[in-house]
Amino acid sequence: MRSSAQPLLVFFTNNTFKTHSLLAALMGKLDYIHNNPVKAGLCQHPWEYKYSSAGSYLKKDTTWNFLVHIDG
């Protein structure tokens, strides 16, 4: 749960996050989504699943050019 001390809004400047708590939340959501095929037994590692963006993030691949690469 978000504490009242954590900012709710984020401001974007030069495509970077100014709020660390929001970035951490986003990374947590990406980890959850990327690990779903592993939990379902469809693959051993998130980057092995054909329809996952995990491999693109891991390898900095630009095959799916609509993805925004987030360093976190």
mmCIF file of N, CA and C in Angstrom:
data_model
loop_
_atom_site.group_PDB
_atom_site.id
_atom_site.type_symbol
_atom_site.label_atom_id
_atom_site.label_comp_id
_atom_site.label_asym_id
_atom_site.label_seq_id
_atom_site.Cartn_x
_atom_site.Cartn_y
_atom_site.Cartn_z
ATOM 1 N N MET A 1 0.841 -1.183 0.000
ATOM 2 C CA MET A 1 0.000 0.000 0.000
ATOM 3 C C MET A 1 0.884 1.244 0.000
ATOM 4 N N ARG A 2 0.451 2.253 -0.712
ATOM 5 C CA ARG A 2 1.209 3.491 -0.824
ATOM 6 C C ARG A 2 1.044 4.305 0.448
ATOM 7 N N SER A 3 2.159 4.778 0.986
ATOM 8 C CA SER A 3 2.074 5.640 2.161
ATOM 9 C C SER A 3 1.783 7.068 1.719
ATOM 10 N N SER A 4 1.307 7.866 2.635
ATOM 11 C CA SER A 4 0.976 9.255 2.290
ATOM 12 C C SER A 4 2.223 10.075 1.969
ATOM 13 N N ALA A 5 3.395 9.586 2.357
ATOM 14 C CA ALA A 5 4.635 10.307 2.074
ATOM 15 C C ALA A 5 5.099 10.098 0.632
ATOM 16 N N GLN A 6 4.584 9.057 -0.020
ATOM 17 C CA GLN A 6 4.980 8.797 -1.398
ATOM 18 C C GLN A 6 4.140 9.637 -2.346
ATOM 19 N N PRO A 7 4.768 10.237 -3.335
ATOM 20 C CA PRO A 7 4.022 11.071 -4.275
ATOM 21 C C PRO A 7 3.085 10.244 -5.143
ATOM 22 N N LEU A 8 1.946 10.816 -5.444
ATOM 23 C CA LEU A 8 0.963 10.148 -6.282
ATOM 24 C C LEU A 8 1.156 10.511 -7.747
ATOM 25 N N LEU A 9 1.657 11.698 -8.000
ATOM 26 C CA LEU A 9 1.841 12.171 -9.368
ATOM 27 C C LEU A 9 3.303 12.082 -9.769
ATOM 28 N N VAL A 10 3.532 11.992 -11.043
ATOM 29 C CA VAL A 10 4.894 11.960 -11.557
ATOM 30 C C VAL A 10 4.986 12.982 -12.686
ATOM 31 N N PHE A 11 6.118 13.610 -12.785
ATOM 32 C CA PHE A 11 6.357 14.578 -13.844
ATOM 33 C C PHE A 11 7.431 14.017 -14.760
ATOM 34 N N PHE A 12 7.227 14.114 -16.049
ATOM 35 C CA PHE A 12 8.165 13.587 -17.022
ATOM 36 C C PHE A 12 8.980 14.726 -17.619
ATOM 37 N N THR A 13 10.294 14.542 -17.626
ATOM 38 C CA THR A 13 11.196 15.489 -18.259
ATOM 39 C C THR A 13 12.242 14.674 -19.001
ATOM 40 N N ASN A 14 12.367 14.895 -20.268
ATOM 41 C CA ASN A 14 13.351 14.159 -21.076
ATOM 42 C C ASN A 14 13.177 12.645 -20.957
ATOM 43 N N ASN A 15 11.931 12.181 -20.901
ATOM 44 C CA ASN A 15 11.606 10.752 -20.834
ATOM 45 C C ASN A 15 12.173 10.051 -19.606
ATOM 46 N N THR A 16 12.358 10.753 -18.513
ATOM 47 C CA THR A 16 12.834 10.115 -17.288
ATOM 48 C C THR A 16 11.794 10.284 -16.195
ATOM 49 N N PHE A 17 11.766 9.333 -15.291
ATOM 50 C CA PHE A 17 10.852 9.407 -14.159
ATOM 51 C C PHE A 17 11.476 10.246 -13.051
ATOM 52 N N LYS A 18 10.693 11.125 -12.467
ATOM 53 C CA LYS A 18 11.163 11.935 -11.349
ATOM 54 C C LYS A 18 10.780 11.307 -10.017
ATOM 55 N N THR A 19 9.905 10.320 -10.034
ATOM 56 C CA THR A 19 9.405 9.725 -8.804
ATOM 57 C C THR A 19 9.875 8.282 -8.715
ATOM 58 N N HIS A 20 10.734 8.005 -7.753
ATOM 59 C CA HIS A 20 11.276 6.662 -7.620
ATOM 60 C C HIS A 20 10.208 5.658 -7.215
ATOM 61 N N SER A 21 9.250 6.059 -6.391
ATOM 62 C CA SER A 21 8.231 5.115 -5.951
ATOM 63 C C SER A 21 7.359 4.671 -7.120
ATOM 64 N N LEU A 22 7.074 5.546 -8.062
ATOM 65 C CA LEU A 22 6.288 5.172 -9.230
ATOM 66 C C LEU A 22 7.087 4.249 -10.140
ATOM 67 N N LEU A 23 8.361 4.525 -10.304
ATOM 68 C CA LEU A 23 9.218 3.663 -11.109
ATOM 69 C C LEU A 23 9.285 2.265 -10.490
ATOM 70 N N ALA A 24 9.424 2.195 -9.177
ATOM 71 C CA ALA A 24 9.461 0.897 -8.500
ATOM 72 C C ALA A 24 8.149 0.144 -8.694
ATOM 73 N N ALA A 25 7.037 0.849 -8.632
ATOM 74 C CA ALA A 25 5.732 0.217 -8.846
ATOM 75 C C ALA A 25 5.615 -0.294 -10.276
ATOM 76 N N LEU A 26 6.060 0.490 -11.234
ATOM 77 C CA LEU A 26 6.010 0.079 -12.630
ATOM 78 C C LEU A 26 6.879 -1.153 -12.864
ATOM 79 N N MET A 27 8.068 -1.168 -12.302
ATOM 80 C CA MET A 27 8.958 -2.313 -12.460
ATOM 81 C C MET A 27 8.354 -3.564 -11.829
ATOM 82 N N GLY A 28 7.685 -3.397 -10.696
ATOM 83 C CA GLY A 28 7.012 -4.525 -10.053
ATOM 84 C C GLY A 28 5.914 -5.103 -10.930
ATOM 85 N N LYS A 29 5.145 -4.236 -11.576
ATOM 86 C CA LYS A 29 4.077 -4.689 -12.485
ATOM 87 C C LYS A 29 4.668 -5.414 -13.688
ATOM 88 N N LEU A 30 5.752 -4.878 -14.252
ATOM 89 C CA LEU A 30 6.402 -5.542 -15.385
ATOM 90 C C LEU A 30 6.928 -6.919 -14.990
ATOM 91 N N ASP A 31 7.536 -7.021 -13.813
ATOM 92 C CA ASP A 31 8.026 -8.316 -13.336
ATOM 93 C C ASP A 31 6.879 -9.309 -13.202
ATOM 94 N N TYR A 32 5.763 -8.855 -12.635
ATOM 95 C CA TYR A 32 4.592 -9.715 -12.462
ATOM 96 C C TYR A 32 4.093 -10.222 -13.817
ATOM 97 N N ILE A 33 3.937 -9.317 -14.773
ATOM 98 C CA ILE A 33 3.435 -9.684 -16.104
ATOM 99 C C ILE A 33 4.412 -10.614 -16.815
ATOM 100 N N HIS A 34 5.692 -10.306 -16.733
ATOM 101 C CA HIS A 34 6.693 -11.125 -17.418
ATOM 102 C C HIS A 34 6.800 -12.521 -16.813
ATOM 103 N N ASN A 35 6.504 -12.679 -15.531
ATOM 104 C CA ASN A 35 6.615 -13.991 -14.887
ATOM 105 C C ASN A 35 5.357 -14.843 -15.016
ATOM 106 N N ASN A 36 4.265 -14.293 -15.525
ATOM 107 C CA ASN A 36 3.036 -15.080 -15.678
ATOM 108 C C ASN A 36 3.222 -16.324 -16.551
ATOM 109 N N PRO A 37 3.892 -16.257 -17.708
ATOM 110 C CA PRO A 37 4.080 -17.485 -18.507
ATOM 111 C C PRO A 37 4.908 -18.547 -17.777
ATOM 112 N N VAL A 38 5.838 -18.114 -16.937
ATOM 113 C CA VAL A 38 6.641 -19.058 -16.155
ATOM 114 C C VAL A 38 5.748 -19.750 -15.134
ATOM 115 N N LYS A 39 4.930 -18.983 -14.424
ATOM 116 C CA LYS A 39 4.015 -19.556 -13.430
ATOM 117 C C LYS A 39 3.012 -20.507 -14.070
ATOM 118 N N ALA A 40 2.631 -20.226 -15.311
ATOM 119 C CA ALA A 40 1.672 -21.077 -16.023
ATOM 120 C C ALA A 40 2.338 -22.316 -16.620
ATOM 121 N N GLY A 41 3.661 -22.414 -16.511
ATOM 122 C CA GLY A 41 4.379 -23.568 -17.030
ATOM 123 C C GLY A 41 4.599 -23.537 -18.533
ATOM 124 N N LEU A 42 4.489 -22.369 -19.134
ATOM 125 C CA LEU A 42 4.670 -22.248 -20.579
ATOM 126 C C LEU A 42 6.134 -22.125 -20.985
ATOM 127 N N CYS A 43 6.991 -21.777 -20.027
ATOM 128 C CA CYS A 43 8.418 -21.631 -20.301
ATOM 129 C C CYS A 43 9.171 -21.680 -18.975
ATOM 130 N N GLN A 44 10.482 -21.776 -19.060
ATOM 131 C CA GLN A 44 11.319 -21.807 -17.858
ATOM 132 C C GLN A 44 11.726 -20.405 -17.402
ATOM 133 N N HIS A 45 11.878 -19.492 -18.357
ATOM 134 C CA HIS A 45 12.315 -18.129 -18.080
ATOM 135 C C HIS A 45 11.421 -17.157 -18.841
ATOM 136 N N PRO A 46 11.168 -15.971 -18.281
ATOM 137 C CA PRO A 46 10.270 -15.011 -18.937
ATOM 138 C C PRO A 46 10.687 -14.645 -20.358
ATOM 139 N N TRP A 47 11.967 -14.538 -20.630
ATOM 140 C CA TRP A 47 12.439 -14.121 -21.948
ATOM 141 C C TRP A 47 12.288 -15.221 -23.007
ATOM 142 N N GLU A 48 11.944 -16.448 -22.593
ATOM 143 C CA GLU A 48 11.748 -17.538 -23.548
ATOM 144 C C GLU A 48 10.348 -17.537 -24.168
ATOM 145 N N TYR A 49 9.411 -16.855 -23.556
ATOM 146 C CA TYR A 49 8.032 -16.853 -24.048
ATOM 147 C C TYR A 49 7.923 -15.949 -25.275
ATOM 148 N N LYS A 50 7.437 -16.514 -26.361
ATOM 149 C CA LYS A 50 7.414 -15.824 -27.654
ATOM 150 C C LYS A 50 6.655 -14.499 -27.626
ATOM 151 N N TYR A 51 5.568 -14.439 -26.880
ATOM 152 C CA TYR A 51 4.700 -13.260 -26.909
ATOM 153 C C TYR A 51 4.959 -12.298 -25.750
ATOM 154 N N SER A 52 6.109 -12.416 -25.118
ATOM 155 C CA SER A 52 6.455 -11.558 -23.987
ATOM 156 C C SER A 52 7.441 -10.474 -24.410
ATOM 157 N N SER A 53 7.340 -9.341 -23.768
ATOM 158 C CA SER A 53 8.300 -8.263 -24.015
ATOM 159 C C SER A 53 9.556 -8.417 -23.160
ATOM 160 N N ALA A 54 9.597 -9.423 -22.292
ATOM 161 C CA ALA A 54 10.736 -9.601 -21.387
ATOM 162 C C ALA A 54 12.052 -9.730 -22.147
ATOM 163 N N GLY A 55 12.060 -10.486 -23.227
ATOM 164 C CA GLY A 55 13.277 -10.643 -24.022
ATOM 165 C C GLY A 55 13.734 -9.337 -24.635
ATOM 166 N N SER A 56 12.780 -8.528 -25.045
ATOM 167 C CA SER A 56 13.120 -7.226 -25.629
ATOM 168 C C SER A 56 13.771 -6.324 -24.598
ATOM 169 N N TYR A 57 13.250 -6.342 -23.376
ATOM 170 C CA TYR A 57 13.838 -5.522 -22.316
ATOM 171 C C TYR A 57 15.216 -6.048 -21.928
ATOM 172 N N LEU A 58 15.348 -7.357 -21.854
ATOM 173 C CA LEU A 58 16.612 -7.962 -21.432
ATOM 174 C C LEU A 58 17.727 -7.699 -22.436
ATOM 175 N N LYS A 59 17.418 -7.861 -23.703
ATOM 176 C CA LYS A 59 18.437 -7.734 -24.751
ATOM 177 C C LYS A 59 18.498 -6.349 -25.374
ATOM 178 N N LYS A 60 17.646 -5.438 -24.921
ATOM 179 C CA LYS A 60 17.536 -4.105 -25.527
ATOM 180 C C LYS A 60 17.208 -4.246 -27.017
ATOM 181 N N ASP A 61 16.393 -5.246 -27.311
ATOM 182 C CA ASP A 61 15.991 -5.550 -28.684
ATOM 183 C C ASP A 61 14.993 -4.508 -29.175
ATOM 184 N N THR A 62 15.065 -4.176 -30.433
ATOM 185 C CA THR A 62 14.148 -3.184 -30.999
ATOM 186 C C THR A 62 13.165 -3.809 -31.990
ATOM 187 N N THR A 63 13.010 -5.138 -31.933
ATOM 188 C CA THR A 63 12.065 -5.808 -32.824
ATOM 189 C C THR A 63 10.660 -5.245 -32.643
ATOM 190 N N TRP A 64 10.267 -5.068 -31.403
ATOM 191 C CA TRP A 64 8.966 -4.472 -31.099
ATOM 192 C C TRP A 64 9.226 -2.993 -30.829
ATOM 193 N N ASN A 65 9.247 -2.186 -31.859
ATOM 194 C CA ASN A 65 9.652 -0.786 -31.727
ATOM 195 C C ASN A 65 8.652 0.081 -30.978
ATOM 196 N N PHE A 66 7.499 -0.452 -30.623
ATOM 197 C CA PHE A 66 6.521 0.324 -29.863
ATOM 198 C C PHE A 66 6.778 0.255 -28.362
ATOM 199 N N LEU A 67 7.716 -0.583 -27.918
ATOM 200 C CA LEU A 67 8.024 -0.689 -26.495
ATOM 201 C C LEU A 67 8.912 0.466 -26.049
ATOM 202 N N VAL A 68 8.676 0.930 -24.850
ATOM 203 C CA VAL A 68 9.515 1.959 -24.240
ATOM 204 C C VAL A 68 10.451 1.249 -23.277
ATOM 205 N N HIS A 69 11.743 1.371 -23.486
ATOM 206 C CA HIS A 69 12.707 0.717 -22.603
ATOM 207 C C HIS A 69 12.905 1.561 -21.356
ATOM 208 N N ILE A 70 12.740 0.907 -20.211
ATOM 209 C CA ILE A 70 12.821 1.578 -18.916
ATOM 210 C C ILE A 70 14.010 1.013 -18.168
ATOM 211 N N ASP A 71 14.917 1.870 -17.758
ATOM 212 C CA ASP A 71 16.053 1.441 -16.948
ATOM 213 C C ASP A 71 15.671 1.588 -15.494
ATOM 214 N N GLY A 72 15.739 0.500 -14.756
ATOM 215 C CA GLY A 72 15.333 0.586 -13.366
ATOM 216 C C GLY A 72 15.950 -0.377 -12.524
#
